Amino acid sequence: MRLGIMIGIAAMATVVVASNILVQFLFGDWLTWGAFTYPVAFLVTDLTNRTYGPRSARKVVFAGFVVGIACSFAGTLIEGEFGPLVTHRIALGSGIAFLSAQLLDVLVFDRLRHGHWWRAPLLSSLMGSTLDTALFFTIAFSASLSMLEPTNDVSWVGELLPLIGFGPVVPLWVSLATADLMVKLSIALVALIPFRLIARNLPNPAV
């Protein structure tokens, strides 16, 4: 395995572990600190894809998925103040969302790699981030999917409140998802800067 791919796997594992730890700590009313680290996963995937191609990028994604599953499993075994740190619905949502979003990112990036340098990383990250947020929050918290874990009471995230404090009245989890997506989309734009700087110093892009 190439050194660059191994570095990508190590970087992805670091992002996933850090995000799983930081998601336990709140940032304001609608976010956790993990919302700011997780989007870096798309940067790692895109740099790998740009340099070594989609097949190698998928290897990095699957490595991150395995690490994420391990973190989620560990979280289900650790008891917090209100029960396990990670419920089975959260673990399921996290795994499905990560894998689906990252593989979409790889696909979109590869389709757009021959356009303007910014188009592939930006659009792939925007689409991947949107899918990730939609899948995770719906699977983990939507009342319509309560059959996934009947013993897990998620009524607290179903409380009706103004969207992120001032919009129309929606379930709390919709506000959490909206704030999360806003951060991801913002970081996707900011990440174009390190993508451009790092990509200039990497080997010629894969065809």
Short mmCIF file of C-alpha atoms in Angstrom, two decimals, residues 43-144:
data_model
loop_
_atom_site.label_atom_id
_atom_site.label_comp_id
_atom_site.label_asym_id
_atom_site.label_seq_id
_atom_site.Cartn_x
_atom_site.Cartn_y
_atom_site.Cartn_z
CA LEU A 43 -11.18 16.94 2.82
CA VAL A 44 -9.19 13.76 3.51
CA THR A 45 -11.33 11.77 1.08
CA ASP A 46 -11.08 14.40 -1.65
CA LEU A 47 -7.30 14.76 -1.39
CA THR A 48 -6.91 10.99 -1.61
CA ASN A 49 -9.30 10.84 -4.55
CA ARG A 50 -7.56 13.68 -6.34
CA THR A 51 -4.11 12.08 -5.98
CA TYR A 52 -4.70 8.32 -6.10
CA GLY A 53 -8.15 7.94 -7.61
CA PRO A 54 -11.56 6.70 -6.40
CA ARG A 55 -10.47 3.15 -5.59
CA SER A 56 -7.90 4.39 -3.08
CA ALA A 57 -10.34 6.96 -1.72
CA ARG A 58 -12.84 4.20 -1.03
CA LYS A 59 -10.15 2.32 0.93
CA VAL A 60 -9.71 5.38 3.12
CA VAL A 61 -13.48 5.67 3.55
CA PHE A 62 -13.89 2.03 4.56
CA ALA A 63 -11.04 2.38 7.05
CA GLY A 64 -12.83 5.37 8.58
CA PHE A 65 -16.07 3.39 8.64
CA VAL A 66 -14.45 0.54 10.59
CA VAL A 67 -12.94 2.98 13.08
CA GLY A 68 -16.31 4.71 13.44
CA ILE A 69 -18.09 1.42 14.11
CA ALA A 70 -15.50 0.57 16.75
CA CYS A 71 -16.00 3.96 18.42
CA SER A 72 -19.78 3.57 18.36
CA PHE A 73 -19.58 0.09 19.84
CA ALA A 74 -17.33 1.37 22.61
CA GLY A 75 -19.80 4.18 23.26
CA THR A 76 -22.70 1.76 23.69
CA LEU A 77 -20.76 0.09 26.51
CA ILE A 78 -20.02 3.29 28.43
CA GLU A 79 -22.75 4.47 30.76
CA GLY A 80 -23.34 8.20 31.04
CA GLU A 81 -25.70 10.20 33.23
CA PHE A 82 -28.73 9.28 31.12
CA GLY A 83 -27.67 5.84 29.88
CA PRO A 84 -25.15 4.65 27.26
CA LEU A 85 -23.15 7.44 25.64
CA VAL A 86 -24.13 6.03 22.25
CA THR A 87 -27.53 4.43 21.65
CA HIS A 88 -28.01 1.75 19.01
CA ARG A 89 -29.98 4.17 16.83
CA ILE A 90 -27.19 6.73 16.97
CA ALA A 91 -24.62 4.04 16.15
CA LEU A 92 -26.71 2.81 13.23
CA GLY A 93 -27.35 6.31 11.94
CA SER A 94 -23.72 7.28 12.28
CA GLY A 95 -22.46 4.25 10.36
CA ILE A 96 -25.00 4.45 7.54
CA ALA A 97 -24.63 8.22 7.17
CA PHE A 98 -20.83 8.15 7.14
CA LEU A 99 -20.50 5.36 4.60
CA SER A 100 -23.25 6.66 2.29
CA ALA A 101 -22.07 10.26 2.36
CA GLN A 102 -18.40 9.47 1.88
CA LEU A 103 -19.05 7.09 -1.02
CA LEU A 104 -21.26 9.73 -2.65
CA ASP A 105 -18.42 12.21 -2.18
CA VAL A 106 -16.01 9.82 -3.93
CA LEU A 107 -18.42 9.29 -6.83
CA VAL A 108 -19.21 12.98 -7.38
CA PHE A 109 -15.57 14.04 -7.07
CA ASP A 110 -14.49 11.46 -9.63
CA ARG A 111 -17.16 12.58 -12.10
CA LEU A 112 -16.09 16.23 -11.77
CA ARG A 113 -12.32 15.84 -11.42
CA HIS A 114 -11.56 17.24 -14.89
CA GLY A 115 -13.39 20.54 -14.39
CA HIS A 116 -12.24 23.66 -12.56
CA TRP A 117 -10.08 22.68 -9.59
CA TRP A 118 -12.64 23.85 -7.00
CA ARG A 119 -15.72 22.23 -8.51
CA ALA A 120 -15.04 18.60 -7.57
CA PRO A 121 -14.11 19.14 -3.91
CA LEU A 122 -16.82 21.74 -3.32
CA LEU A 123 -19.78 19.98 -4.92
CA SER A 124 -18.82 16.52 -3.67
CA SER A 125 -18.49 17.84 -0.11
CA LEU A 126 -21.75 19.80 -0.29
CA MET A 127 -23.69 16.80 -1.56
CA GLY A 128 -22.02 14.38 0.84
CA SER A 129 -22.59 16.67 3.82
CA THR A 130 -26.27 17.10 2.99
CA LEU A 131 -26.81 13.35 2.68
CA ASP A 132 -24.85 12.69 5.87
CA THR A 133 -26.95 15.11 7.92
CA ALA A 134 -30.27 13.91 6.49
CA LEU A 135 -29.51 10.24 7.10
CA PHE A 136 -27.96 10.57 10.54
CA PHE A 137 -30.55 12.78 12.21
CA THR A 138 -33.49 10.98 10.64
CA ILE A 139 -32.26 7.52 11.61
CA ALA A 140 -31.06 8.56 15.06
CA PHE A 141 -33.93 10.79 16.18
CA SER A 142 -37.03 10.78 13.97
CA ALA A 143 -40.11 9.51 15.80
CA SER A 144 -41.19 7.73 12.62
#
